[in-house]
Amino acid sequence: MKSTFTLALLVLFTFSGCSNTEPEEPLNDDTTRISVNTSDIKTPEKLPLVKDRKIKNLIFMIGDGTGIAQLYSGQLNLAGAAGRLNVQTMPVTGLVKTYSADNLITDSAAGATAYSCGQKTDNGMIAYLPDGTHCKTILEILKEKGLATGLVSTSGITHATPASFATHVESRNNYSEIAEQLLVTNADVYLGGGFEYFIPMEEEGSARKDDKNLIPKFEAAGYEYLSSTEELINATGDKLLGLFAPGGLPSENRTPTLAEMTEVAVNTLSSGDNGFYLMVEGSQIDWGGHANDAQYVLREVRDFDDAIKVVLDFAKEDGETLVVITADHETGGMTIQEANEDNSEMSIYWTTDHHTGVPVPLMAYGPHAIEFTGWFENTEVGIKMARLMGIEEFPAINE
Ligand SMILES: [Zn+2]
């Protein structure tokens, strides 16, 4: 079983190139072969349960569109059947039901709002409830309590998931408004894409419909503005606005990587004494699912898992950091079938190019991680995180 692919320490991709999503195609006719790593590779050690103590820092990570098949195909591809990803070293697992207030199939806005506010809302709404009120987010409350706060994503930082932690809009498509609200919320770190909503319409590449230039406004509010990996790595500010691409960061040859952004965010936020709250999103696992493109999913799972390693290394060393990793929903109805003769290849099948309603996995590490064992509503996960961070009144409404 290990013979044919011994040269494949570098993982060999067999790419069938069929991202065919025309509606007339029958379901399951759109497969992609993935290679399974059959070489002996070093897998990361499992982490132990840690003693419960006061939690100082909370790092919450969302793999957008990440179900069990996305993680497990990533494991097969990178680490083989007997190996494990960094995310699989975490000692506690749970399962999360993802439906929204108005739909059994959630979108990312309602999915993230369940975690940020502890409340179910309608698809498309960003920390905004069906009755028109704004729910207070865990990031906003912890900021009021004096913690450092930050958001990191590989999508635009104005995209539904990060936006749901720091802004309030009725429609996730109000990207220009979201960019302005990020300035008002004044979190310490924003790193991701979405450059086009921060520059005035007369500038090339702008997607705004007004002449507002937000970047000087962020700088006036004390942010160091970063637009390249080099600037990111050399950043010294205690408040950072990093916009590294219009839209999402490129999936192939990504720079900066999610791990690089996460490392800078963790270093920046942990420099104070009051603790911090950081949300990190691997945004494009979802986009690979929408494209029914297994290679895209694998690249994104790898990028996400590299960032998870950065976070777990920090949490191990720190001892007072709770890490919770989950998804907002699954995308694609991805599954794994049909190994070839020497088990070096698998077929990926999809049931849809949209989101599905299947529950998603949750992993936790750090003080009180054990409380995340079991089946949960997505809102329960949000409420539990808030309670563990000492927030008494949650869910809460603004004003
Ligand atoms: Zn999606």
Short mmCIF file of C-alpha atoms and ligand atoms in Angstrom, two decimals:
data_model
loop_
_atom_site.label_atom_id
_atom_site.label_comp_id
_atom_site.label_asym_id
_atom_site.label_seq_id
_atom_site.Cartn_x
_atom_site.Cartn_y
_atom_site.Cartn_z
CA MET A 1 0.00 0.00 0.00
CA LYS A 2 2.91 2.31 0.56
CA SER A 3 4.87 1.32 -2.53
CA THR A 4 3.56 3.20 -5.51
CA PHE A 5 3.58 6.65 -4.11
CA THR A 6 6.81 6.79 -2.17
CA LEU A 7 7.91 9.87 -4.08
CA ALA A 8 4.76 11.55 -2.97
CA LEU A 9 5.98 13.23 0.17
CA LEU A 10 5.00 16.18 -1.90
CA VAL A 11 1.37 15.40 -2.29
CA LEU A 12 0.38 14.47 -5.82
CA PHE A 13 -2.87 15.91 -6.99
CA THR A 14 -4.76 14.14 -9.71
CA PHE A 15 -6.95 16.83 -11.06
CA SER A 16 -9.85 15.83 -13.19
CA GLY A 17 -10.72 19.45 -13.90
CA CYS A 18 -14.44 18.93 -13.77
CA SER A 19 -16.06 21.74 -11.86
CA ASN A 20 -19.17 21.31 -13.91
CA THR A 21 -22.18 22.71 -12.09
CA GLU A 22 -24.74 23.14 -14.88
CA PRO A 23 -28.17 22.33 -13.46
CA GLU A 24 -28.95 19.71 -16.13
CA GLU A 25 -26.08 17.57 -14.90
CA PRO A 26 -27.32 14.70 -12.70
CA LEU A 27 -26.37 14.84 -9.04
CA ASN A 28 -23.14 13.10 -8.16
CA ASP A 29 -21.91 13.21 -11.74
CA ASP A 30 -19.39 15.86 -10.75
CA THR A 31 -16.57 14.08 -9.03
CA THR A 32 -12.99 14.99 -8.39
CA ARG A 33 -10.26 12.56 -7.55
CA ILE A 34 -8.06 13.45 -4.61
CA SER A 35 -4.80 11.79 -3.73
CA VAL A 36 -4.37 10.10 -0.36
CA ASN A 37 -1.02 10.48 1.28
CA THR A 38 0.39 6.96 1.65
CA SER A 39 3.84 7.90 2.89
CA ASP A 40 4.90 7.86 6.52
CA ILE A 41 4.59 11.36 7.83
CA LYS A 42 4.91 12.84 11.26
CA THR A 43 1.54 13.71 12.71
CA PRO A 44 1.04 16.26 15.49
CA GLU A 45 0.55 14.92 19.02
CA LYS A 46 -2.91 14.95 20.56
CA LEU A 47 -3.41 17.70 23.11
CA PRO A 48 -4.55 16.88 26.66
CA LEU A 49 -7.52 18.30 28.50
CA VAL A 50 -6.24 21.21 30.56
CA LYS A 51 -7.17 22.13 34.10
CA ASP A 52 -10.06 24.53 34.33
CA ARG A 53 -9.09 28.00 35.39
CA LYS A 54 -10.12 31.53 34.54
CA ILE A 55 -10.08 32.16 30.81
CA LYS A 56 -8.13 35.23 29.79
CA ASN A 57 -8.28 34.96 26.01
CA LEU A 58 -10.79 33.47 23.60
CA ILE A 59 -9.88 32.54 20.06
CA PHE A 60 -12.87 31.50 18.00
CA MET A 61 -12.23 30.06 14.55
CA ILE A 62 -14.80 29.45 11.83
CA GLY A 63 -14.13 27.24 8.85
CA ASP A 64 -16.83 28.57 6.55
CA GLY A 65 -18.68 25.67 4.94
CA THR A 66 -16.58 23.11 6.79
CA GLY A 67 -18.20 19.77 7.48
CA ILE A 68 -16.59 16.50 8.47
CA ALA A 69 -15.86 15.52 4.84
CA GLN A 70 -13.96 18.77 4.23
CA LEU A 71 -11.74 18.14 7.27
CA TYR A 72 -11.37 14.42 6.65
CA SER A 73 -10.51 14.78 2.95
CA GLY A 74 -7.91 17.33 4.05
CA GLN A 75 -6.54 14.78 6.50
CA LEU A 76 -6.42 11.99 3.90
CA ASN A 77 -4.69 14.25 1.42
CA LEU A 78 -2.15 15.80 3.77
CA ALA A 79 -1.58 13.20 6.45
CA GLY A 80 -3.02 9.93 5.15
CA ALA A 81 -5.66 7.67 6.64
CA ALA A 82 -3.80 7.13 9.91
CA GLY A 83 -2.58 10.70 10.26
CA ARG A 84 -4.19 13.79 11.70
CA LEU A 85 -4.53 17.49 11.10
CA ASN A 86 -3.77 20.06 13.80
CA VAL A 87 -7.49 20.55 14.32
CA GLN A 88 -7.75 16.84 15.15
CA THR A 89 -5.31 17.17 18.05
CA MET A 90 -7.91 19.08 20.05
CA PRO A 91 -9.26 16.97 22.93
CA VAL A 92 -12.94 17.98 22.86
CA THR A 93 -15.43 17.60 20.03
CA GLY A 94 -19.07 18.56 19.74
CA LEU A 95 -21.70 18.83 17.02
CA VAL A 96 -23.59 21.95 16.08
CA LYS A 97 -27.02 22.41 14.47
CA THR A 98 -26.87 25.32 12.08
CA TYR A 99 -30.43 26.22 10.98
CA SER A 100 -31.36 29.92 11.00
CA ALA A 101 -34.54 31.72 12.15
CA ASP A 102 -36.15 31.51 8.74
CA ASN A 103 -34.47 28.60 6.99
CA LEU A 104 -33.28 25.07 7.80
CA ILE A 105 -30.34 25.89 5.52
CA THR A 106 -28.48 28.85 7.00
CA ASP A 107 -26.33 31.37 5.19
CA SER A 108 -23.10 32.74 6.63
CA ALA A 109 -24.69 35.94 7.99
CA ALA A 110 -27.27 34.19 10.17
CA GLY A 111 -24.73 31.43 10.91
CA ALA A 112 -22.15 33.87 12.25
CA THR A 113 -24.75 35.96 14.09
CA ALA A 114 -25.75 32.84 16.06
CA TYR A 115 -22.18 32.69 17.37
CA SER A 116 -21.59 36.44 17.76
CA CYS A 117 -24.95 37.32 19.38
CA GLY A 118 -26.27 33.99 20.64
CA GLN A 119 -29.47 34.56 18.65
CA LYS A 120 -30.99 32.99 15.57
CA THR A 121 -31.77 35.52 12.86
CA ASP A 122 -32.94 35.45 9.23
CA ASN A 123 -30.56 34.56 6.44
CA GLY A 124 -28.71 37.62 5.16
CA MET A 125 -28.87 39.61 8.42
CA ILE A 126 -25.66 40.72 10.14
CA ALA A 127 -26.01 40.98 13.95
CA TYR A 128 -29.46 42.29 13.14
CA LEU A 129 -32.70 40.64 14.22
CA PRO A 130 -35.92 40.10 12.25
CA ASP A 131 -37.71 42.70 14.44
CA GLY A 132 -35.20 45.37 13.36
CA THR A 133 -33.21 45.49 16.60
CA HIS A 134 -29.44 45.11 16.70
CA CYS A 135 -28.04 42.34 18.83
CA LYS A 136 -24.90 43.13 20.77
CA THR A 137 -21.95 40.97 19.76
CA ILE A 138 -19.52 39.19 22.04
CA LEU A 139 -16.72 41.23 20.44
CA GLU A 140 -18.48 44.51 21.24
CA ILE A 141 -19.17 43.50 24.85
CA LEU A 142 -15.64 42.23 25.50
CA LYS A 143 -14.23 45.41 23.98
CA GLU A 144 -16.34 47.44 26.44
CA LYS A 145 -14.87 45.30 29.22
CA GLY A 146 -11.37 46.33 28.14
CA LEU A 147 -10.22 43.30 26.17
CA ALA A 148 -8.32 43.71 22.91
CA THR A 149 -10.35 42.49 19.93
CA GLY A 150 -9.70 41.43 16.37
CA LEU A 151 -11.05 39.84 13.20
CA VAL A 152 -9.08 37.93 10.58
CA SER A 153 -10.46 36.37 7.38
CA THR A 154 -9.41 35.20 3.95
CA SER A 155 -12.55 36.78 2.46
CA GLY A 156 -13.15 40.49 2.47
CA ILE A 157 -13.17 41.70 6.07
CA THR A 158 -16.57 43.19 5.13
CA HIS A 159 -17.90 39.72 4.22
CA ALA A 160 -20.76 38.14 6.17
CA THR A 161 -18.81 36.13 8.76
CA PRO A 162 -16.35 38.74 10.06
CA ALA A 163 -18.96 41.50 9.65
CA SER A 164 -21.37 39.66 11.97
CA PHE A 165 -19.00 40.14 14.91
CA ALA A 166 -18.58 43.91 14.63
CA THR A 167 -21.34 45.52 12.54
CA HIS A 168 -25.13 45.61 12.26
CA VAL A 169 -26.81 45.67 8.86
CA GLU A 170 -30.07 44.27 7.59
CA SER A 171 -28.43 42.92 4.43
CA ARG A 172 -25.03 41.30 4.18
CA ASN A 173 -24.64 42.99 0.78
CA ASN A 174 -24.24 46.45 2.34
CA TYR A 175 -20.46 46.11 2.18
CA SER A 176 -19.75 49.86 2.05
CA GLU A 177 -21.83 50.44 5.18
CA ILE A 178 -20.11 47.49 6.88
CA ALA A 179 -16.67 49.01 6.17
CA GLU A 180 -17.77 52.29 7.81
CA GLN A 181 -19.20 50.48 10.82
CA LEU A 182 -15.93 48.59 11.33
CA LEU A 183 -14.29 51.97 11.93
CA VAL A 184 -16.95 52.91 14.49
CA THR A 185 -16.65 49.57 16.30
CA ASN A 186 -12.93 50.26 16.51
CA ALA A 187 -11.66 46.72 17.12
CA ASP A 188 -7.88 46.59 17.40
CA VAL A 189 -7.13 44.30 14.47
CA TYR A 190 -8.81 43.81 11.11
CA LEU A 191 -6.90 41.63 8.62
CA GLY A 192 -8.27 40.24 5.36
CA GLY A 193 -9.42 41.29 1.91
CA GLY A 194 -12.15 43.71 0.90
CA PHE A 195 -9.93 46.65 -0.07
CA GLU A 196 -12.49 47.84 -2.66
CA TYR A 197 -14.94 49.03 0.01
CA PHE A 198 -12.43 51.26 1.77
CA ILE A 199 -11.48 53.55 -1.14
CA PRO A 200 -13.55 56.27 -2.86
CA MET A 201 -15.43 55.54 -6.09
CA GLU A 202 -13.11 57.68 -8.22
CA GLU A 203 -10.15 55.45 -7.31
CA GLU A 204 -9.48 52.48 -9.56
CA GLY A 205 -10.82 49.23 -8.14
CA SER A 206 -13.30 50.90 -5.81
CA ALA A 207 -16.69 49.26 -5.32
CA ARG A 208 -18.08 52.18 -3.28
CA LYS A 209 -20.76 54.45 -4.67
CA ASP A 210 -19.55 57.54 -2.80
CA ASP A 211 -16.35 59.53 -2.41
CA LYS A 212 -15.51 58.32 1.10
CA ASN A 213 -11.92 57.27 1.60
CA LEU A 214 -11.90 55.20 4.79
CA ILE A 215 -8.21 54.39 4.95
CA PRO A 216 -7.12 57.88 6.15
CA LYS A 217 -10.00 57.77 8.64
CA PHE A 218 -8.71 54.48 10.05
CA GLU A 219 -5.21 55.95 10.21
CA ALA A 220 -6.55 59.01 12.05
CA ALA A 221 -8.13 56.60 14.53
CA GLY A 222 -4.71 55.11 15.25
CA TYR A 223 -4.58 52.16 12.87
CA GLU A 224 -1.41 51.15 11.07
CA TYR A 225 -2.51 50.44 7.50
CA LEU A 226 -1.00 47.33 5.87
CA SER A 227 -1.35 46.31 2.24
CA SER A 228 1.34 43.66 1.74
CA THR A 229 2.73 40.59 3.48
CA GLU A 230 5.97 42.45 4.11
CA GLU A 231 4.12 45.28 5.83
CA LEU A 232 2.11 42.73 7.82
CA ILE A 233 5.15 40.85 9.07
CA ASN A 234 6.90 44.10 10.03
CA ALA A 235 3.85 45.70 11.62
CA THR A 236 4.50 47.41 14.95
CA GLY A 237 1.20 49.19 15.62
CA ASP A 238 -1.13 48.16 18.42
CA LYS A 239 -4.05 48.72 16.04
CA LEU A 240 -3.91 47.21 12.56
CA LEU A 241 -5.98 47.49 9.39
CA GLY A 242 -4.63 45.04 6.81
CA LEU A 243 -6.39 44.89 3.43
CA PHE A 244 -4.44 42.57 1.18
CA ALA A 245 -6.72 42.16 -1.84
CA PRO A 246 -9.94 43.30 -3.40
CA GLY A 247 -12.54 40.64 -2.54
CA GLY A 248 -11.07 37.49 -1.01
CA LEU A 249 -7.38 36.69 -0.85
CA PRO A 250 -6.25 34.55 -3.80
CA SER A 251 -6.53 30.85 -3.01
CA GLU A 252 -3.48 29.76 -5.00
CA ASN A 253 -0.12 31.17 -3.90
CA ARG A 254 -1.91 33.08 -1.14
CA THR A 255 0.10 35.81 0.50
CA PRO A 256 -0.26 36.56 3.30
CA THR A 257 -1.50 33.17 4.41
CA LEU A 258 -4.17 32.83 7.08
CA ALA A 259 -1.43 31.54 9.42
CA GLU A 260 0.66 34.68 8.84
CA MET A 261 -2.28 36.98 9.49
CA THR A 262 -3.31 34.97 12.55
CA GLU A 263 0.19 35.06 14.03
CA VAL A 264 0.40 38.84 13.71
CA ALA A 265 -3.10 39.22 15.15
CA VAL A 266 -2.32 37.00 18.15
CA ASN A 267 0.99 38.76 18.82
CA THR A 268 -0.60 42.19 18.57
CA LEU A 269 -3.65 41.40 20.71
CA SER A 270 -1.72 39.52 23.39
CA SER A 271 0.67 42.41 24.04
CA GLY A 272 -1.76 44.05 26.52
CA ASP A 273 -2.68 42.83 30.00
CA ASN A 274 -6.45 42.58 29.76
CA GLY A 275 -6.84 39.53 27.56
CA PHE A 276 -8.25 39.41 24.06
CA TYR A 277 -10.97 38.09 21.79
CA LEU A 278 -10.05 37.05 18.26
CA MET A 279 -12.24 35.58 15.53
CA VAL A 280 -10.39 33.91 12.64
CA GLU A 281 -12.23 32.69 9.57
CA GLY A 282 -11.03 30.24 6.92
CA SER A 283 -13.52 31.81 4.53
CA GLN A 284 -12.95 30.00 1.29
CA ILE A 285 -13.47 26.37 2.28
CA ASP A 286 -17.06 27.43 1.54
CA TRP A 287 -16.13 28.82 -1.85
CA GLY A 288 -14.46 25.57 -2.83
CA GLY A 289 -17.67 23.80 -1.84
CA HIS A 290 -19.81 26.17 -3.92
CA ALA A 291 -17.50 25.48 -6.87
CA ASN A 292 -17.65 21.70 -6.19
CA ASP A 293 -13.88 21.89 -6.50
CA ALA A 294 -12.16 19.40 -4.21
CA GLN A 295 -8.68 20.78 -4.87
CA TYR A 296 -9.90 24.25 -3.83
CA VAL A 297 -11.32 22.77 -0.62
CA LEU A 298 -8.05 20.93 0.11
CA ARG A 299 -5.95 24.09 -0.37
CA GLU A 300 -8.26 26.01 1.95
CA VAL A 301 -8.40 23.31 4.63
CA ARG A 302 -4.60 23.26 4.62
CA ASP A 303 -4.44 27.08 4.96
CA PHE A 304 -7.00 26.94 7.81
CA ASP A 305 -5.20 24.10 9.59
CA ASP A 306 -1.88 25.96 9.39
CA ALA A 307 -3.56 28.89 11.16
CA ILE A 308 -4.97 26.44 13.73
CA LYS A 309 -1.41 25.31 14.49
CA VAL A 310 -0.40 28.94 15.19
CA VAL A 311 -3.36 29.32 17.54
CA LEU A 312 -2.84 26.00 19.36
CA ASP A 313 0.88 26.68 19.82
CA PHE A 314 0.01 30.01 21.44
CA ALA A 315 -2.73 28.47 23.60
CA LYS A 316 -0.46 25.63 24.81
CA GLU A 317 2.19 28.09 25.86
CA ASP A 318 -0.27 30.58 27.35
CA GLY A 319 -2.46 28.20 29.37
CA GLU A 320 -5.29 30.74 29.81
CA THR A 321 -6.60 30.73 26.25
CA LEU A 322 -9.75 28.89 25.22
CA VAL A 323 -9.81 27.88 21.55
CA VAL A 324 -13.12 26.94 19.92
CA ILE A 325 -13.21 25.92 16.26
CA THR A 326 -16.33 25.17 14.29
CA ALA A 327 -18.22 26.04 11.10
CA ASP A 328 -21.25 28.12 10.26
CA HIS A 329 -22.66 25.36 8.00
CA GLU A 330 -21.54 22.68 5.57
CA THR A 331 -21.26 23.52 1.86
CA GLY A 332 -21.64 21.17 -1.09
CA GLY A 333 -22.89 18.00 0.59
CA MET A 334 -19.35 16.79 0.15
CA THR A 335 -18.59 13.13 0.64
CA ILE A 336 -15.77 10.67 0.09
CA GLN A 337 -16.20 7.46 -1.88
CA GLU A 338 -14.45 4.93 -4.08
CA ALA A 339 -10.84 4.39 -3.22
CA ASN A 340 -8.65 3.03 -6.00
CA GLU A 341 -6.85 -0.31 -5.72
CA ASP A 342 -3.85 0.81 -3.66
CA ASN A 343 -5.87 3.33 -1.62
CA SER A 344 -3.85 6.22 -2.96
CA GLU A 345 -6.84 8.01 -4.47
CA MET A 346 -10.40 8.77 -3.44
CA SER A 347 -13.36 10.23 -5.26
CA ILE A 348 -15.17 13.28 -3.95
CA TYR A 349 -18.90 13.57 -4.59
CA TRP A 350 -21.18 16.54 -4.08
CA THR A 351 -24.95 16.75 -3.60
CA THR A 352 -25.32 20.50 -4.25
CA ASP A 353 -23.39 23.67 -5.00
CA HIS A 354 -25.15 25.39 -2.08
CA HIS A 355 -25.10 25.02 1.68
CA THR A 356 -26.55 21.95 3.38
CA GLY A 357 -28.35 21.50 6.68
CA VAL A 358 -26.16 18.78 8.19
CA PRO A 359 -24.69 19.55 11.61
CA VAL A 360 -21.05 20.63 11.71
CA PRO A 361 -18.19 19.52 13.95
CA LEU A 362 -16.83 21.65 16.79
CA MET A 363 -13.42 21.25 18.41
CA ALA A 364 -12.21 22.87 21.64
CA TYR A 365 -9.00 23.16 23.63
CA GLY A 366 -8.04 25.05 26.76
CA PRO A 367 -9.71 25.84 30.10
CA HIS A 368 -13.38 24.80 30.18
CA ALA A 369 -13.11 23.17 26.74
CA ILE A 370 -14.92 20.12 28.13
CA GLU A 371 -18.14 22.14 28.25
CA PHE A 372 -18.32 21.91 24.48
CA THR A 373 -18.96 18.16 24.42
CA GLY A 374 -22.35 17.21 23.00
CA TRP A 375 -24.92 18.42 20.53
CA PHE A 376 -25.61 22.15 20.45
CA GLU A 377 -27.66 24.79 18.78
CA ASN A 378 -25.24 27.26 17.16
CA THR A 379 -26.73 29.89 19.49
CA GLU A 380 -25.87 27.79 22.56
CA VAL A 381 -22.23 27.82 21.48
CA GLY A 382 -22.30 31.63 21.28
CA ILE A 383 -23.99 31.92 24.68
CA LYS A 384 -21.57 29.46 26.28
CA MET A 385 -18.53 31.36 25.00
CA ALA A 386 -19.96 34.63 26.33
CA ARG A 387 -20.69 33.12 29.74
CA LEU A 388 -17.22 31.61 29.97
CA MET A 389 -15.79 35.07 29.24
CA GLY A 390 -17.70 36.47 32.23
CA ILE A 391 -20.50 38.17 30.30
CA GLU A 392 -23.59 38.05 32.49
CA GLU A 393 -26.18 39.54 30.18
CA PHE A 394 -26.21 37.61 26.94
CA PRO A 395 -27.88 37.57 24.47
CA ALA A 396 -28.21 41.35 24.61
CA ILE A 397 -29.72 44.09 22.47
CA ASN A 398 -28.04 47.39 21.58
CA GLU A 399 -29.72 50.39 23.27
ZN ZN B 1 -21.47 29.83 1.20
#
